[in-house]
Coordinates of C-alpha atoms and ligand atoms in Angstrom, one line a residue:
M20 CA -156.2 -118.8 18.7
N21 CA -153.7 -116.1 17.7
M22 CA -150.4 -117.0 19.3
H23 CA -149.4 -113.4 19.6
P24 CA -151.3 -111.4 22.2
K25 CA -151.3 -108.2 20.1
K26 CA -154.6 -107.0 18.5
P27 CA -154.7 -104.2 16.0
T28 CA -157.3 -102.0 17.8
P29 CA -157.4 -100.1 20.0
S30 CA -153.7 -99.5 19.7
H31 CA -152.7 -99.4 23.3
L32 CA -154.1 -102.8 24.2
A33 CA -152.6 -106.3 23.9
Y34 CA -155.5 -108.5 24.7
L35 CA -155.0 -111.6 26.8
P36 CA -157.3 -114.7 26.3
F37 CA -159.0 -115.5 29.6
V38 CA -161.0 -118.6 30.4
S39 CA -163.6 -118.0 33.0
V40 CA -165.2 -120.7 35.2
E41 CA -168.3 -120.6 32.9
N42 CA -166.3 -121.1 29.8
M43 CA -164.2 -123.8 31.4
M44 CA -167.4 -125.8 32.2
K45 CA -168.6 -125.3 28.6
L46 CA -165.3 -126.5 27.3
V47 CA -165.4 -129.7 29.4
H48 CA -168.9 -130.4 28.0
H49 CA -167.8 -129.5 24.5
V50 CA -164.9 -131.9 24.6
G51 CA -166.5 -134.5 26.8
I52 CA -165.0 -135.1 30.3
E53 CA -163.6 -138.6 29.7
E54 CA -161.9 -137.5 26.4
M55 CA -160.6 -134.4 28.2
L56 CA -159.1 -136.4 31.1
R57 CA -157.5 -138.9 28.7
D58 CA -156.0 -136.0 26.6
L59 CA -154.8 -134.2 29.7
A60 CA -153.2 -137.4 31.0
G61 CA -151.4 -137.6 27.7
F62 CA -150.2 -134.0 27.9
I63 CA -149.0 -134.6 31.5
E64 CA -147.2 -137.8 30.5
D65 CA -145.5 -136.0 27.6
D66 CA -144.2 -133.3 29.9
F67 CA -143.0 -135.9 32.5
R68 CA -141.0 -137.5 29.7
K69 CA -139.3 -134.1 29.2
W70 CA -138.8 -133.6 32.9
P71 CA -135.0 -132.8 32.9
Q72 CA -135.7 -129.9 30.5
F73 CA -138.0 -128.0 33.0
D74 CA -137.1 -125.4 35.5
K75 CA -138.2 -126.9 38.8
T76 CA -138.7 -125.5 42.3
P77 CA -140.8 -126.6 45.2
R78 CA -143.9 -124.5 45.3
V79 CA -143.7 -121.3 47.3
A80 CA -146.1 -121.8 50.2
S81 CA -147.5 -119.3 52.7
H82 CA -148.9 -121.3 55.6
S83 CA -151.4 -120.1 58.3
D84 CA -153.1 -122.0 61.1
V85 CA -156.1 -122.7 58.9
G86 CA -154.6 -123.3 55.4
V87 CA -152.0 -122.6 52.8
I88 CA -151.7 -120.3 49.8
E89 CA -149.2 -121.4 47.2
L90 CA -147.5 -120.3 44.0
M91 CA -146.4 -123.0 41.6
P92 CA -144.1 -121.9 38.8
T93 CA -142.2 -123.8 36.1
S94 CA -140.9 -123.4 32.5
D95 CA -139.9 -125.7 29.7
G96 CA -137.7 -123.0 28.1
E97 CA -140.4 -122.0 25.6
M98 CA -143.4 -121.3 27.8
Y99 CA -143.6 -120.3 31.4
G100 CA -146.5 -121.0 33.7
F101 CA -147.7 -120.6 37.3
K102 CA -150.7 -121.4 39.4
Y103 CA -152.1 -119.6 42.4
V104 CA -153.8 -122.2 44.7
N105 CA -155.1 -122.4 48.2
G106 CA -155.9 -125.3 50.5
H107 CA -158.2 -124.6 53.4
P108 CA -159.8 -127.8 54.9
K109 CA -162.1 -125.7 57.2
N110 CA -163.6 -123.8 54.3
T111 CA -166.4 -126.3 53.5
R112 CA -167.9 -125.7 56.9
E113 CA -168.2 -122.0 55.9
G114 CA -169.8 -122.8 52.5
L115 CA -166.5 -122.2 50.7
Q116 CA -164.3 -124.7 48.8
T117 CA -161.1 -126.3 50.2
V118 CA -159.2 -125.6 47.0
T119 CA -159.5 -122.7 44.5
A120 CA -157.0 -121.7 41.8
F121 CA -156.2 -119.7 38.8
G122 CA -153.1 -119.7 36.5
L123 CA -151.2 -118.1 33.7
L124 CA -149.1 -119.2 30.7
A125 CA -146.5 -116.8 29.2
D126 CA -144.2 -116.8 26.2
V127 CA -140.6 -117.1 27.4
N128 CA -139.4 -115.2 24.3
T129 CA -141.3 -112.0 25.0
G130 CA -142.3 -112.5 28.6
Y131 CA -145.9 -111.6 27.5
P132 CA -148.7 -113.6 29.1
V133 CA -150.6 -115.7 26.5
L134 CA -153.4 -117.3 28.6
L135 CA -155.0 -116.6 31.9
S136 CA -157.5 -119.1 33.3
E137 CA -159.6 -120.2 36.2
M138 CA -157.9 -123.3 37.6
T139 CA -160.3 -124.6 40.3
V140 CA -162.0 -126.9 37.8
L141 CA -158.8 -127.4 35.8
T142 CA -157.0 -128.4 39.0
A143 CA -159.5 -131.1 39.7
L144 CA -159.2 -132.3 36.1
R145 CA -155.4 -132.3 36.1
T146 CA -155.1 -133.9 39.6
A147 CA -157.4 -136.7 38.4
A148 CA -155.5 -137.1 35.1
T149 CA -152.2 -137.3 37.0
S150 CA -153.6 -139.9 39.4
A151 CA -154.9 -142.0 36.4
M152 CA -151.7 -141.6 34.4
V153 CA -149.6 -142.8 37.3
A154 CA -152.0 -145.7 38.0
K155 CA -151.7 -146.7 34.4
H156 CA -148.0 -147.3 35.0
L157 CA -148.3 -148.7 38.6
A158 CA -151.6 -150.3 39.3
P159 CA -152.1 -154.1 39.0
R160 CA -153.0 -155.1 35.5
G161 CA -156.8 -155.3 34.9
A162 CA -157.7 -153.4 38.1
R163 CA -161.4 -152.6 38.0
T164 CA -162.2 -151.8 41.6
M165 CA -161.2 -148.6 43.4
A166 CA -161.8 -147.6 47.0
M167 CA -162.5 -143.9 47.1
I168 CA -161.8 -142.5 50.6
G169 CA -162.8 -138.9 50.9
N170 CA -165.8 -138.1 48.7
G171 CA -165.4 -134.3 48.4
A172 CA -164.8 -132.0 45.4
Q173 CA -162.0 -134.0 43.8
S174 CA -163.6 -137.4 44.1
E175 CA -165.9 -137.6 41.0
F176 CA -163.0 -136.4 38.8
Q177 CA -160.7 -139.0 40.3
A178 CA -163.3 -141.7 39.6
I179 CA -164.0 -140.7 36.0
A180 CA -160.3 -140.3 35.1
M181 CA -159.5 -143.8 36.6
R182 CA -162.1 -145.2 34.3
A183 CA -161.1 -143.2 31.2
V184 CA -157.4 -144.1 31.5
C185 CA -157.3 -147.4 33.5
G186 CA -160.8 -149.1 33.1
V187 CA -161.8 -148.8 36.7
D188 CA -165.6 -149.1 36.9
I189 CA -166.4 -150.4 40.4
L190 CA -166.3 -147.8 43.2
Q191 CA -166.4 -148.5 46.9
L192 CA -166.9 -145.2 48.7
Y193 CA -166.2 -144.0 52.2
D194 CA -166.3 -140.5 53.9
V195 CA -166.6 -139.5 57.5
D196 CA -169.4 -137.3 56.3
D197 CA -172.3 -139.4 54.8
T198 CA -173.6 -136.4 52.9
A199 CA -170.4 -136.3 50.9
T200 CA -170.8 -139.9 49.9
A201 CA -174.5 -139.4 49.1
K202 CA -173.5 -136.4 46.8
L203 CA -170.9 -138.6 45.0
V204 CA -173.5 -141.4 44.5
R205 CA -176.0 -138.8 43.2
N206 CA -173.5 -137.3 40.8
L207 CA -172.2 -140.6 39.3
S208 CA -175.4 -142.7 39.5
D209 CA -176.1 -142.4 35.8
Q210 CA -172.5 -142.7 34.6
G211 CA -172.2 -146.5 34.3
F212 CA -170.2 -147.2 37.5
S213 CA -171.1 -149.8 40.0
L214 CA -171.2 -147.8 43.2
K215 CA -171.2 -149.0 46.8
A216 CA -171.4 -146.6 49.8
C217 CA -169.5 -148.2 52.7
A218 CA -169.9 -147.7 56.4
T219 CA -166.2 -148.0 57.2
P220 CA -162.9 -147.5 55.4
E221 CA -162.2 -151.3 55.9
E222 CA -165.4 -152.1 53.9
A223 CA -164.4 -149.7 51.1
I224 CA -160.9 -151.3 50.8
E225 CA -162.2 -154.9 50.7
G226 CA -161.2 -156.4 47.3
A227 CA -160.1 -153.0 45.8
Q228 CA -157.0 -153.1 43.6
I229 CA -156.6 -149.3 43.7
I230 CA -157.1 -147.3 46.9
T231 CA -157.5 -143.5 46.5
T232 CA -157.2 -141.4 49.6
C233 CA -158.4 -137.8 49.0
T234 CA -159.4 -136.4 52.4
A235 CA -158.9 -132.9 53.7
D236 CA -157.9 -132.4 57.3
K237 CA -155.1 -130.3 58.6
Q238 CA -153.5 -132.9 60.8
Y239 CA -151.4 -136.1 60.9
A240 CA -154.4 -138.3 60.1
T241 CA -154.5 -142.1 59.8
I242 CA -157.0 -142.7 57.0
L243 CA -155.3 -146.0 56.3
S244 CA -153.5 -148.1 59.0
D245 CA -151.0 -150.8 58.1
N246 CA -153.3 -153.8 58.8
M247 CA -155.9 -152.5 56.3
V248 CA -153.7 -152.7 53.3
G249 CA -153.1 -156.1 51.6
A250 CA -150.4 -157.1 49.2
G251 CA -150.5 -156.1 45.6
V252 CA -152.6 -152.9 45.7
H253 CA -151.9 -149.5 44.3
I254 CA -152.4 -146.6 46.7
N255 CA -153.1 -143.2 45.1
A256 CA -152.6 -141.0 48.2
I257 CA -153.3 -137.4 47.1
G258 CA -154.9 -135.7 50.2
G259 CA -151.8 -135.3 52.3
D260 CA -150.2 -132.4 50.5
C261 CA -148.8 -129.9 53.0
P262 CA -146.7 -129.9 56.1
G263 CA -148.6 -131.3 59.1
K264 CA -151.2 -133.0 56.8
T265 CA -150.8 -136.7 56.1
E266 CA -153.2 -139.6 55.5
L267 CA -151.2 -142.8 55.9
H268 CA -149.7 -144.6 58.9
K269 CA -146.0 -144.7 58.3
D270 CA -145.8 -148.5 58.5
I271 CA -147.6 -148.5 55.2
L272 CA -144.8 -146.4 53.7
L273 CA -142.3 -148.9 55.0
R274 CA -144.0 -151.8 53.2
S275 CA -144.6 -149.9 49.9
D276 CA -142.5 -148.8 47.0
V277 CA -143.1 -145.1 47.0
F278 CA -143.4 -143.0 43.8
V279 CA -143.4 -139.2 43.8
E280 CA -143.4 -136.2 41.6
Y281 CA -140.6 -133.9 42.7
P282 CA -138.8 -135.2 45.9
P283 CA -137.7 -131.7 47.3
Q284 CA -141.4 -130.8 47.4
T285 CA -142.9 -134.2 48.4
R286 CA -140.4 -134.7 51.3
V287 CA -141.8 -131.6 52.9
E288 CA -145.5 -131.9 51.9
G289 CA -146.3 -135.5 51.2
D290 CA -147.0 -138.5 53.4
I291 CA -143.2 -139.2 53.3
Q292 CA -142.7 -136.1 55.5
Q293 CA -143.1 -138.6 58.3
M294 CA -140.0 -140.5 57.2
P295 CA -136.2 -139.6 57.3
G296 CA -134.9 -137.3 54.6
D297 CA -133.2 -140.2 52.8
F298 CA -136.2 -142.4 52.7
P299 CA -136.1 -144.2 49.3
V300 CA -138.5 -143.0 46.6
T301 CA -138.7 -143.3 42.8
E302 CA -139.4 -140.2 40.7
M303 CA -142.4 -140.9 38.5
W304 CA -140.8 -139.3 35.4
E305 CA -138.1 -142.0 35.5
V306 CA -140.7 -144.8 35.4
I307 CA -142.4 -143.1 32.4
T308 CA -139.1 -142.8 30.5
G309 CA -138.2 -146.5 31.4
A310 CA -135.1 -145.5 33.4
K311 CA -136.5 -147.0 36.6
A312 CA -138.9 -149.9 37.3
G313 CA -142.5 -149.3 38.3
R314 CA -144.5 -152.4 39.4
T315 CA -142.3 -155.5 39.2
D316 CA -144.4 -158.1 40.9
E317 CA -148.0 -158.8 41.8
R318 CA -147.6 -158.7 45.6
Q319 CA -145.8 -155.4 45.6
I320 CA -147.6 -152.4 47.1
T321 CA -147.1 -149.3 44.9
L322 CA -147.8 -146.0 46.5
F323 CA -148.2 -142.7 44.7
D324 CA -147.5 -140.0 47.3
G325 CA -149.1 -137.3 45.1
V326 CA -148.9 -133.7 46.2
G327 CA -149.5 -131.9 42.9
F328 CA -146.5 -130.4 41.0
A329 CA -146.2 -127.3 38.9
I330 CA -145.5 -129.2 35.7
E331 CA -149.0 -130.8 35.8
D332 CA -150.5 -127.4 35.9
F333 CA -148.3 -126.2 33.1
S334 CA -149.4 -129.3 31.0
A335 CA -153.0 -128.5 31.8
L336 CA -152.6 -124.8 30.7
R337 CA -150.8 -126.0 27.6
Y338 CA -153.6 -128.4 26.8
L339 CA -156.3 -125.8 27.5
R340 CA -154.6 -123.4 25.0
S341 CA -154.4 -126.1 22.4
K342 CA -158.2 -126.7 22.7
L343 CA -159.5 -123.1 22.6
E344 CA -159.0 -122.3 19.0
G345 CA -162.3 -122.1 17.1
T346 CA -164.4 -122.6 20.3
G347 CA -165.0 -118.9 21.2
L348 CA -164.9 -120.1 24.8
F349 CA -162.7 -117.3 26.1
D350 CA -162.8 -113.6 26.7
Q351 CA -160.2 -111.0 25.7
L352 CA -158.8 -109.2 28.8
D353 CA -157.3 -105.8 28.6
M354 CA -154.5 -106.7 31.0
I355 CA -151.3 -105.8 29.3
A356 CA -150.4 -102.2 28.7
D357 CA -148.9 -102.1 25.2
P358 CA -148.1 -98.5 23.9
D359 CA -147.5 -98.0 20.2
D360 CA -144.1 -96.6 21.1
P361 CA -142.9 -99.1 23.8
R362 CA -141.0 -96.4 25.6
D363 CA -143.9 -94.0 25.7
L364 CA -146.0 -95.5 28.5
F365 CA -146.6 -92.1 30.0
G366 CA -147.7 -90.7 26.6
M367 CA -150.2 -93.5 26.4
L368 CA -151.5 -92.5 29.8
Q369 CA -151.8 -88.9 28.8
R370 CA -153.8 -89.7 25.7
A371 CA -156.3 -91.6 27.8
K372 CA -157.1 -88.4 29.9
P373 CA -160.9 -87.9 30.0
Ligands
NAD430 P1 -163.0 -131.5 50.1 O1 -162.9 -130.7 51.4 O2 -164.0 -131.1 49.1 O3 -163.3 -133.0 50.4 C1 -162.5 -133.7 51.4 C2 -163.4 -134.8 52.0 O4 -162.6 -135.6 52.9 C3 -164.6 -134.3 52.8 O5 -165.8 -134.9 52.2 C4 -164.4 -134.8 54.2 O6 -165.6 -135.2 54.9 C5 -163.5 -136.0 53.9 N1 -162.7 -136.5 55.1 C6 -162.0 -135.7 56.0 N2 -161.4 -136.5 56.9 C7 -161.8 -137.8 56.6 C8 -161.4 -139.1 57.1 N3 -160.7 -139.2 58.2 N4 -161.9 -140.2 56.5 C9 -162.7 -140.1 55.4 N5 -163.0 -138.9 54.8 C10 -162.6 -137.8 55.4 O7 -161.6 -131.4 49.5 P2 -161.1 -131.8 48.0 O8 -161.1 -130.6 47.1 O9 -161.8 -133.0 47.5 O10 -159.6 -132.1 48.3 C11 -159.2 -133.3 49.0 C12 -157.8 -133.2 49.4 O11 -157.0 -133.4 48.2 C13 -157.4 -131.9 50.1 O12 -156.5 -132.2 51.2 C14 -156.6 -131.2 49.0 O13 -155.7 -130.3 49.5 C15 -156.0 -132.3 48.3 N6 -155.7 -132.1 46.9 C16 -154.5 -132.6 46.4 C17 -154.2 -132.4 45.1 C18 -152.9 -133.0 44.6 O14 -152.5 -132.6 43.5 N7 -152.3 -133.9 45.3 C19 -155.0 -131.6 44.3 C20 -156.2 -131.1 44.8 C21 -156.5 -131.3 46.1

């Protein structure tokens, strides 16, 4: 794909590549979902390694009684990216999704956007790739069994990424809504997993080395209580991701080593919002660079309090851009006014008079 957004004709347009939902789905099938999740995990890990170089800010959130709308910006100095994303747990009851998103990548040198994309599908992919990349560093060696609590939109992506990156192939499933679990079983039944639908969260956790909680409820929920969690497991807690929305009893946090993306955001949004402001956490990028320890013994409980950080979306957009060339899986949007004489915007408007 041409790096520069300018196109020769017509002269007032600087076309912007745009990836629609339809093209995103085609791209996933073109690349193959497991390969895509592995590659994405690699891009995210590379950007975590360069963490200090990024502009970082907690996401800008606009809360309402029923949900949240957020902007997530970051830059590595060469490219700038942001994502618009919502989180509305009540939406599924109205036939709408809990999470939808789109995002943009721009060239820091010119400020011109270079890619606009749907990010609802891409968010599910990048969230799953992040969970799996983190589990690769923290989960017990040889983990094959994962409890998947919350079987909604993110769940299949989580499962496939955990297999692609970590080798997890046995899934024990629980959701308060049986139809969500039935949907997950239907979707993954021919994908080579061993699948068990469970009647209780306790049954789902039994014997699992990785526990993923991915539920949506705008409250302080207790998806896992302390007595349910045995020594040595890795907890991938990604559903508690805004103020007033948590999944774990705080006694679990006290028994675990907690790993986070960006503390100023996680302390407000993650499960650790239940803890004092100086509650000890380890930043995941420091585990990846080797500056801090991850899992150090087999009885340790590692807990990834994942809320989703802008750098993961930036990595996902960067990956997407790298994959588009030669696929034709994008449209060209007439979104940037670009007069031949950059100071004659008005003249450009006049010449367009019908
Ligand atoms: P979804 O609404 O499609 O699915 C959520 C599922 O959780 C539903 O099937 C619901 O029945 C189930 N559930 C609710 N309460 C439960 C409980 N007490 N026990 C078991 N199951 C329960 O939502 P989704 O798109 O899959 O997202 C799930 C959560 O993950 C949301 O809270 C979302 O905000 C969050 N999320 C986090 C990240 C991140 O980066 N950390 C990214 C995307 C989504």
